[in-house]
mmCIF file of N, CA and C in Angstrom:
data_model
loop_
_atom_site.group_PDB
_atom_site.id
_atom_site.type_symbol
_atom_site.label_atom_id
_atom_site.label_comp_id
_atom_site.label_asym_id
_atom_site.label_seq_id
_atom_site.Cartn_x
_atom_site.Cartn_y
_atom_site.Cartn_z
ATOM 1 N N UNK A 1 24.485 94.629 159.413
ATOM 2 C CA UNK A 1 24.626 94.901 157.998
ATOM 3 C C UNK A 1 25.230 93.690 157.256
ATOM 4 N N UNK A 2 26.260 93.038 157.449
ATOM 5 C CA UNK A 2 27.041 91.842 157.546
ATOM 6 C C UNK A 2 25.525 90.329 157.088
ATOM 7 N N UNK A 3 24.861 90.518 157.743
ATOM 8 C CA UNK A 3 23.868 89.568 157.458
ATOM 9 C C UNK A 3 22.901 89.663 156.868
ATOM 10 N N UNK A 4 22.471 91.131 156.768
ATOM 11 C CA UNK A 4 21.486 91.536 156.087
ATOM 12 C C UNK A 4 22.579 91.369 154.594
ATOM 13 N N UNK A 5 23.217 91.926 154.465
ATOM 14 C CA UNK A 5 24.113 91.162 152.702
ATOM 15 C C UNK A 5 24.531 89.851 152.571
ATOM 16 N N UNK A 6 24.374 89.015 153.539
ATOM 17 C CA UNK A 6 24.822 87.401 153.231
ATOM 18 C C UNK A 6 23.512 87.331 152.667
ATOM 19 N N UNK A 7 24.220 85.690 151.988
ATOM 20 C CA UNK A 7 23.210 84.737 151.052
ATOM 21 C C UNK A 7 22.075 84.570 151.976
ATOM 22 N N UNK A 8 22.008 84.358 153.878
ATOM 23 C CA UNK A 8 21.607 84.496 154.335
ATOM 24 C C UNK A 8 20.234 85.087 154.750
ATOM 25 N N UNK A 9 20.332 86.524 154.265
ATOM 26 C CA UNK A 9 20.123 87.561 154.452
ATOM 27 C C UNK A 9 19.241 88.045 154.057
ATOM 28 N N UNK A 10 18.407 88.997 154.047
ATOM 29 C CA UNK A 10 17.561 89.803 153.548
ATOM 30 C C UNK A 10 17.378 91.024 152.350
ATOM 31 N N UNK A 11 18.675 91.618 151.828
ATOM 32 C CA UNK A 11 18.218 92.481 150.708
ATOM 33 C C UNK A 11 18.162 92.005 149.916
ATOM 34 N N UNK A 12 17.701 92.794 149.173
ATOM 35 C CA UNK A 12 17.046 92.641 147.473
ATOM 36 C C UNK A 12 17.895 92.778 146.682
ATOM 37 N N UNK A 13 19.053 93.010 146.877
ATOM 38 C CA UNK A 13 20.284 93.115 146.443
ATOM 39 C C UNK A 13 21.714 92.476 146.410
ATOM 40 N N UNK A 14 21.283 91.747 147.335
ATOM 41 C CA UNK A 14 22.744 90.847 147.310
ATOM 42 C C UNK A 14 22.553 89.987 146.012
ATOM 43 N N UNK A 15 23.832 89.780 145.874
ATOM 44 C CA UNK A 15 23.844 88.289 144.795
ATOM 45 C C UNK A 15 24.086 87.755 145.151
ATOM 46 N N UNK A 16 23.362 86.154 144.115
ATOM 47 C CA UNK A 16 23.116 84.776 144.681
ATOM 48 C C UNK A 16 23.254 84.368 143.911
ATOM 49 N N UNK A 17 24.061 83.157 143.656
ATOM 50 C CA UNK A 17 24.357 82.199 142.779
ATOM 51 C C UNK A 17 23.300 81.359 142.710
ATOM 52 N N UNK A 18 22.455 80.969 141.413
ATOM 53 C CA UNK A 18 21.298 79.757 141.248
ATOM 54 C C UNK A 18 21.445 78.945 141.967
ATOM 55 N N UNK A 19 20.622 78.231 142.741
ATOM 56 C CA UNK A 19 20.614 77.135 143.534
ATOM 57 C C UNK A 19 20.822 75.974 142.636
ATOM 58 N N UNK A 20 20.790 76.457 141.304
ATOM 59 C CA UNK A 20 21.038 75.223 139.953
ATOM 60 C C UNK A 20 22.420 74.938 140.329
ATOM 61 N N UNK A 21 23.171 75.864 140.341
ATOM 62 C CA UNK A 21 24.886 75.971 140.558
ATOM 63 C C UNK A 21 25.633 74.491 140.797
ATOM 64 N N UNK A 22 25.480 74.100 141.414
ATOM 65 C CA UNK A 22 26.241 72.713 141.671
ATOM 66 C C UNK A 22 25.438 71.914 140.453
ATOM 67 N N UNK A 23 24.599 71.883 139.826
ATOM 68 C CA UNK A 23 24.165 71.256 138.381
ATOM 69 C C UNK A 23 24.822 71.554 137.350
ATOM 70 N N UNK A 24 25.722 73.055 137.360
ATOM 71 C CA UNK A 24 25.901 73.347 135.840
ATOM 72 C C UNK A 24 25.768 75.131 135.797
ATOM 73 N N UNK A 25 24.190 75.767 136.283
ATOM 74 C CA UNK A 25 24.227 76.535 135.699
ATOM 75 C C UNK A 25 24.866 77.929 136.326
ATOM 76 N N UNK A 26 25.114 78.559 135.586
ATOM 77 C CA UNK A 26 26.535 79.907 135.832
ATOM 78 C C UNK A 26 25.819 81.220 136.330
ATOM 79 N N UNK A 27 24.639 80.890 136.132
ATOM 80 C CA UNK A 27 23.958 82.745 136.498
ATOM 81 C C UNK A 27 23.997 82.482 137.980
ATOM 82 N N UNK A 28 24.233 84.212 138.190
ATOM 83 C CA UNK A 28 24.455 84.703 139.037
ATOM 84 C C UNK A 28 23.449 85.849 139.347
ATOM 85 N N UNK A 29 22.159 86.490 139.967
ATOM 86 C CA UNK A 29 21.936 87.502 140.112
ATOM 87 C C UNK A 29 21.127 87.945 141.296
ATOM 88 N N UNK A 30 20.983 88.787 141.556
ATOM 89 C CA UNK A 30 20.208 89.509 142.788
ATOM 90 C C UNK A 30 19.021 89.111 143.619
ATOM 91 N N UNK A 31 19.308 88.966 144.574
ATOM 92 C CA UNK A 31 18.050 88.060 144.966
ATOM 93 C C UNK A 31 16.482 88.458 144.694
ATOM 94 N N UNK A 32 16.812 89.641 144.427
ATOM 95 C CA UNK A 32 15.421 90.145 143.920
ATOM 96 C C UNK A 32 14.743 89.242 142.709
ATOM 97 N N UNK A 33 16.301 89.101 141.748
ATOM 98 C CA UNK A 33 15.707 88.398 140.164
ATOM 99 C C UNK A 33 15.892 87.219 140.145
ATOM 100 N N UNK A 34 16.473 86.710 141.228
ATOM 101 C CA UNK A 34 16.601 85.015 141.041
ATOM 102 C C UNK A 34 14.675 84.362 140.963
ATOM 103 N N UNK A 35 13.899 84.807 141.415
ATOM 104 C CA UNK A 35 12.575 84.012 141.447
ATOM 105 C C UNK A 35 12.079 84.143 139.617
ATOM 106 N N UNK A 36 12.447 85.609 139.436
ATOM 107 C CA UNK A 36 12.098 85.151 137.442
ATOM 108 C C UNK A 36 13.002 84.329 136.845
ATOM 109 N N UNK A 37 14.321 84.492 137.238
ATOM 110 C CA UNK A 37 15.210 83.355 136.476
ATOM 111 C C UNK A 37 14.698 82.127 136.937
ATOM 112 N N UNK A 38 14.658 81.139 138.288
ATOM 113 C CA UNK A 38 14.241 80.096 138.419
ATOM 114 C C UNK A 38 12.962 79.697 137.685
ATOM 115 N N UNK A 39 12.117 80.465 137.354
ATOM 116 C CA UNK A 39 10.734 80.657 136.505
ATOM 117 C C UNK A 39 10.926 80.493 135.610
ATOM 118 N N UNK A 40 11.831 80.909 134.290
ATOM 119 C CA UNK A 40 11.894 81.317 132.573
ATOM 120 C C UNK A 40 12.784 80.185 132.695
ATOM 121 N N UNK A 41 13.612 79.520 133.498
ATOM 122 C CA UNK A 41 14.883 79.208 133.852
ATOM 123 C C UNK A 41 14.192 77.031 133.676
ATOM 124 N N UNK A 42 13.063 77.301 133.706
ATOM 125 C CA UNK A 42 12.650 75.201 134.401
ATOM 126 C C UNK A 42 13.523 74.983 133.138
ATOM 127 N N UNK A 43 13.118 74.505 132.427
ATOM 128 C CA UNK A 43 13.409 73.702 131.174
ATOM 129 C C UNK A 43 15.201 73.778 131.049
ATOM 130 N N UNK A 44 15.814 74.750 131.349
ATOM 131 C CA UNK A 44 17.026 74.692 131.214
ATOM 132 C C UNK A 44 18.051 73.953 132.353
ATOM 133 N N UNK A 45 17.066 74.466 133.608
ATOM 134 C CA UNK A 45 17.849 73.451 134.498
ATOM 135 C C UNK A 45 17.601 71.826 134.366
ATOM 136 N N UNK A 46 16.189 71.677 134.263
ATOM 137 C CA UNK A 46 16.436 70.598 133.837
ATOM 138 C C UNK A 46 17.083 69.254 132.960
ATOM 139 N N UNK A 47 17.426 70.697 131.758
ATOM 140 C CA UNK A 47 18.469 69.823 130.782
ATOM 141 C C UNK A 47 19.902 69.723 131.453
ATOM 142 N N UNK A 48 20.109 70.541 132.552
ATOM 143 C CA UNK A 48 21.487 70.781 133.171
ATOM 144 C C UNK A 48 21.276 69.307 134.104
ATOM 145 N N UNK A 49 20.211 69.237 134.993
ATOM 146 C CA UNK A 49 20.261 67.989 135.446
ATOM 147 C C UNK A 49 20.271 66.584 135.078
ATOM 148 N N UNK A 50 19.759 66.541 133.864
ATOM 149 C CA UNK A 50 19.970 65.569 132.760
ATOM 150 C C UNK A 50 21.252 64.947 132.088
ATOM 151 N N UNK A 51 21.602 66.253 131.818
ATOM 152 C CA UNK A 51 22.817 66.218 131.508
ATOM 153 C C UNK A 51 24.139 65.840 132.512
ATOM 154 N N UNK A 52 23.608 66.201 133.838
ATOM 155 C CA UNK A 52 24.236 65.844 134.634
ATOM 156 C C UNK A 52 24.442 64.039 135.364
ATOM 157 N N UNK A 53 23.218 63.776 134.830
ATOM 158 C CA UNK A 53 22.410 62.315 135.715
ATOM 159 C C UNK A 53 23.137 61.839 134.727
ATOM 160 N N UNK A 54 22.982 61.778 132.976
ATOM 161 C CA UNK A 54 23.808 61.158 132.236
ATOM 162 C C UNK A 54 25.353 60.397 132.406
ATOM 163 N N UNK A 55 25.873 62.056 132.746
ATOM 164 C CA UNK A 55 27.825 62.467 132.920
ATOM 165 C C UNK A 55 27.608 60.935 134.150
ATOM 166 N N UNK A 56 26.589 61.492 135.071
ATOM 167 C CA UNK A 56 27.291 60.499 136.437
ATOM 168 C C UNK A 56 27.043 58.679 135.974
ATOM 169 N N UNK A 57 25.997 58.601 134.795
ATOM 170 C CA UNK A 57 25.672 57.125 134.618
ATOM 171 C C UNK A 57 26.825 56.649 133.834
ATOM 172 N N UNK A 58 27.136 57.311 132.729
ATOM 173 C CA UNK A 58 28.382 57.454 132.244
ATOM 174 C C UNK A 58 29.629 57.197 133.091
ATOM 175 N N UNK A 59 29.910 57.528 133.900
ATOM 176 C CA UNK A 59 31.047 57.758 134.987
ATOM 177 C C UNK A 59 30.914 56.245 135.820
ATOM 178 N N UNK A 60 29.679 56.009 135.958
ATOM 179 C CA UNK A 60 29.411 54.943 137.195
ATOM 180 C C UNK A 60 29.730 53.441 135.801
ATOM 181 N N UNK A 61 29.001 53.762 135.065
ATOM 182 C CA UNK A 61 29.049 52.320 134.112
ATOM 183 C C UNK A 61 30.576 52.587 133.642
ATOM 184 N N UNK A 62 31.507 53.396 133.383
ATOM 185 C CA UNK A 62 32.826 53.086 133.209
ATOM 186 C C UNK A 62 33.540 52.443 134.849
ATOM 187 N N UNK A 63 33.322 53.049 135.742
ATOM 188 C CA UNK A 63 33.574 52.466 136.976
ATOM 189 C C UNK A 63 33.341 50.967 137.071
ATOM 190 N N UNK A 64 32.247 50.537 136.711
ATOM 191 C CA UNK A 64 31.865 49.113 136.834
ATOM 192 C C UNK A 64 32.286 48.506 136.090
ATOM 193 N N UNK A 65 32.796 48.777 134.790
ATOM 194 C CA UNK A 65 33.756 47.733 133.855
ATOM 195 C C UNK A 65 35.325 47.788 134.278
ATOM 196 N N UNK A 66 35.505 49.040 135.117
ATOM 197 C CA UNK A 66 36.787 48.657 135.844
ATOM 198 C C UNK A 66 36.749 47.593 136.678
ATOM 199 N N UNK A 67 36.220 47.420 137.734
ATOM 200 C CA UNK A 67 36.021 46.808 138.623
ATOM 201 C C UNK A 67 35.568 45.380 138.373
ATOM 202 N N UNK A 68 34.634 45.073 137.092
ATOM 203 C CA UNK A 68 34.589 43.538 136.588
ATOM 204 C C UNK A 68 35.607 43.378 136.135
ATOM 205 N N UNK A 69 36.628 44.288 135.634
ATOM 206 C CA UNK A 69 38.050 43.865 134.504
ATOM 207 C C UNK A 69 38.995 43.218 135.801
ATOM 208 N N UNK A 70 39.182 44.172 137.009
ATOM 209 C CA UNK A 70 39.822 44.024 138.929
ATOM 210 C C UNK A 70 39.160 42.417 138.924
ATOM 211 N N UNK A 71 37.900 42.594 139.303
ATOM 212 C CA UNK A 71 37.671 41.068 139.927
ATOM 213 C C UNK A 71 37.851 40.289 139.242
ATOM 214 N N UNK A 72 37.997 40.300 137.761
ATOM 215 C CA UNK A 72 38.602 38.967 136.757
ATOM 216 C C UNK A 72 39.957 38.663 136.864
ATOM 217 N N UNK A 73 40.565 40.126 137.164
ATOM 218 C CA UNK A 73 42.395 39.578 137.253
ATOM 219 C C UNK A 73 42.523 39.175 138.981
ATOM 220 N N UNK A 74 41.527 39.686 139.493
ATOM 221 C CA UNK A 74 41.900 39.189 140.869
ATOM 222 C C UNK A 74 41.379 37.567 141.093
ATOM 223 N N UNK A 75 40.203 37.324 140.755
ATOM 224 C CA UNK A 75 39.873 36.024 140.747
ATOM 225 C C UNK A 75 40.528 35.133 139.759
ATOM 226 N N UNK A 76 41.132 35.086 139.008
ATOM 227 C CA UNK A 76 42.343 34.429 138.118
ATOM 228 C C UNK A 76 43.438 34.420 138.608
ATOM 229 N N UNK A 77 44.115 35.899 139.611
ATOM 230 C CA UNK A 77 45.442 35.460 140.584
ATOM 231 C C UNK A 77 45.107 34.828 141.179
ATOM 232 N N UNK A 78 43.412 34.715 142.445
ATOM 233 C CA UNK A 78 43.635 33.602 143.535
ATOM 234 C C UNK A 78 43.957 32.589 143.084
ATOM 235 N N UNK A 79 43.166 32.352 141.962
ATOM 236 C CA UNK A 79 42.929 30.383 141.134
ATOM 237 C C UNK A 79 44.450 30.339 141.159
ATOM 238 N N UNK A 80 45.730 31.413 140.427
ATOM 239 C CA UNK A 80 46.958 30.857 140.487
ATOM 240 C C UNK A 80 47.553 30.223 141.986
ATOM 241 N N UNK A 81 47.340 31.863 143.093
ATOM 242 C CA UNK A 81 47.872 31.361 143.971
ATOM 243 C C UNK A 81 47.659 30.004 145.019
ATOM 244 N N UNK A 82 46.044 29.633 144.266
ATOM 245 C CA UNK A 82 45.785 28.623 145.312
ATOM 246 C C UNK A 82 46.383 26.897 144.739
ATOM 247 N N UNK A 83 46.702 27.401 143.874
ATOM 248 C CA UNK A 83 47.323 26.235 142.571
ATOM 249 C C UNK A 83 48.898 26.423 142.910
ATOM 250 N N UNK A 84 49.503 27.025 143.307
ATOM 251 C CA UNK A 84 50.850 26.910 143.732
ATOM 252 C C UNK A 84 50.822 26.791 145.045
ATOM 253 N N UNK A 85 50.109 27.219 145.954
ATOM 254 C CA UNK A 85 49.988 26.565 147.350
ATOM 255 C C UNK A 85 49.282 25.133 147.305
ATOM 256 N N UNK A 86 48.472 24.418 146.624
ATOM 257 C CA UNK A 86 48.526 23.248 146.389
ATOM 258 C C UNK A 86 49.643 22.207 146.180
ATOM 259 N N UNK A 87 50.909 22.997 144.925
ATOM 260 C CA UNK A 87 51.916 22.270 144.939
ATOM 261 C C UNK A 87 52.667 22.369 145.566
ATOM 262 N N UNK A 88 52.801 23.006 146.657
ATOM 263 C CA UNK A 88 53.610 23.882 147.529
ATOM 264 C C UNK A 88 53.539 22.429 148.397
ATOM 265 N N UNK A 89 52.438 22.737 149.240
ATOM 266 C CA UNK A 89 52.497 21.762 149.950
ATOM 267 C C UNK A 89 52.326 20.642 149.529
ATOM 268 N N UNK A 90 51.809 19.901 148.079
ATOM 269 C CA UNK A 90 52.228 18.060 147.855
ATOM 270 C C UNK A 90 53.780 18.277 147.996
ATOM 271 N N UNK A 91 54.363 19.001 147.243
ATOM 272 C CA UNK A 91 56.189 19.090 147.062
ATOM 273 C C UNK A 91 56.977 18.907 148.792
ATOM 274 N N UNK A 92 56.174 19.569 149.571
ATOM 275 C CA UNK A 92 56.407 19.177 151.347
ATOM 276 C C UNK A 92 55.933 18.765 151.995
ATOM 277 N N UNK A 93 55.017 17.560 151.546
ATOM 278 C CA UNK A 93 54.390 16.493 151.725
ATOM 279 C C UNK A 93 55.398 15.455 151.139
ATOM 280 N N UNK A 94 56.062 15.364 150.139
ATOM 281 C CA UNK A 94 56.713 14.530 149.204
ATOM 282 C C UNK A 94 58.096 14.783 149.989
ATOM 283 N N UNK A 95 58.640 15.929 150.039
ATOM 284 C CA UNK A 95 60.096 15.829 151.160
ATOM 285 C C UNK A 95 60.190 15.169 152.630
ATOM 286 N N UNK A 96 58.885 15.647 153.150
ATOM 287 C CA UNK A 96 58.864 15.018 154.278
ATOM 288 C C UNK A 96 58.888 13.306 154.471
ATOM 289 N N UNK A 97 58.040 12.812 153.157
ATOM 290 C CA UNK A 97 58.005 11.368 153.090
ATOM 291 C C UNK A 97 59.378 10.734 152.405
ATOM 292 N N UNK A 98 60.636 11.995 152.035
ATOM 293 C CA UNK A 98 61.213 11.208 151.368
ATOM 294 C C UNK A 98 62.560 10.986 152.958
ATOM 295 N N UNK A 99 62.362 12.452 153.587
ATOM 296 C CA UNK A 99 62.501 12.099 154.726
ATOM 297 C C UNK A 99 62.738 11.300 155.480
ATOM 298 N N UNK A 100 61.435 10.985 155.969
ATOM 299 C CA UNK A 100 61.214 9.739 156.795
ATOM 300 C C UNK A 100 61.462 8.537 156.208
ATOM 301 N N UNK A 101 61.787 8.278 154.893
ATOM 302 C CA UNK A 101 62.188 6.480 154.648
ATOM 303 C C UNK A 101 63.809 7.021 154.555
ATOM 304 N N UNK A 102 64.629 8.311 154.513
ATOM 305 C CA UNK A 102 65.965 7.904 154.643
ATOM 306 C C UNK A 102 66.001 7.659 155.878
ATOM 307 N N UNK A 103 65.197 8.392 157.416
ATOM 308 C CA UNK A 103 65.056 8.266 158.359
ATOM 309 C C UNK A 103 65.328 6.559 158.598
ATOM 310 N N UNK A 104 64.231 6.193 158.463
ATOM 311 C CA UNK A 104 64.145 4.861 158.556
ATOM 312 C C UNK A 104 64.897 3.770 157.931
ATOM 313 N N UNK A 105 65.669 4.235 156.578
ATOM 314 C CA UNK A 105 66.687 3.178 156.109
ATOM 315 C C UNK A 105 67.996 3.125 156.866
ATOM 316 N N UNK A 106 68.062 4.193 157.527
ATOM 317 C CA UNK A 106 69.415 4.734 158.164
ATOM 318 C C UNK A 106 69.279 4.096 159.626
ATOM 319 N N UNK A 107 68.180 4.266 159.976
ATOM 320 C CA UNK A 107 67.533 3.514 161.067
ATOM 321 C C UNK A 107 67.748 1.936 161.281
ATOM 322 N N UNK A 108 67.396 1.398 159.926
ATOM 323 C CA UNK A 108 67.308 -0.345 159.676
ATOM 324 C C UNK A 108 68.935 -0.419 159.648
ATOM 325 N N UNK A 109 69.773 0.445 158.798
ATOM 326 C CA UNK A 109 71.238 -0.213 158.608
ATOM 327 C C UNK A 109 71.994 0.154 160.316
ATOM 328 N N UNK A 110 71.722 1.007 160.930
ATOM 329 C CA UNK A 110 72.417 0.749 162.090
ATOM 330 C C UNK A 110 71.900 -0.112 163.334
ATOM 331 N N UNK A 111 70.531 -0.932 163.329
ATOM 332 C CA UNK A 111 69.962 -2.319 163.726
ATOM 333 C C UNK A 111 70.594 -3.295 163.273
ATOM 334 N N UNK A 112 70.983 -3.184 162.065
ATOM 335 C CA UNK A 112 71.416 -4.676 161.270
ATOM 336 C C UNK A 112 72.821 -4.075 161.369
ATOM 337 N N UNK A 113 73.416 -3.983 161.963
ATOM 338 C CA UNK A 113 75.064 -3.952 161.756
ATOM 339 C C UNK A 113 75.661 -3.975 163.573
ATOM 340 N N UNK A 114 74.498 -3.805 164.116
ATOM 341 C CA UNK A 114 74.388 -3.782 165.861
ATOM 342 C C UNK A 114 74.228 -5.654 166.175
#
């Protein structure tokens, strides 16, 4: 009995939500009358799917101006960060060389005093 009343199922009587349902539309009725509603019913689902394809192009083209707005601030941080790791390392390139000539002056004055 259990299956014979699922959506599953076989009577003429159970209710069934439109297979439109995940599109939009709200009727609900007996499986007997769902084949005239899907029938009287084209033109309306179709505006439900329309309406739906819209909502999602809508949704997707706001998505994509997020995501060009992301990769502009993200590709403008790398350019920073790769511009301070540039000076990063001349600045310890420049210590190291200032380094090595105290190295070496310190070097020359205890030769010349030997």
């Amino acid at each position: 009995m259990a299956y014979h009343m699922s959506e599953s199922g076989t009577c003429p009587n159970t209710p069934l939500s439109c297979p439109f349902k995940d599109a939009g539309c709200p009727v609900k009725l007996k499986r007997n009358e769902m084949d005239e509603h899907l029938t009287t019913s084209v033109v309306q689902h179709q505006l439900i799917q329309q309406q739906t394809i819209t909502q999602q192009q809508q949704a997707m083209d706001q998505q994509q101006q997020a995501m060009a707005k992301n990769l502009s601030r993200l590709q403008h941080e790398n350019k920073e960060l790769k511009r301070r790791l540039e000076a990063n390392k001349a600045f310890q390139n420049w210590t190291m060389w200032q380094m090595i000539d105290k190295v070496a002056h310190q070097h020359e004055r205890m030769l010349s005093t030997c």
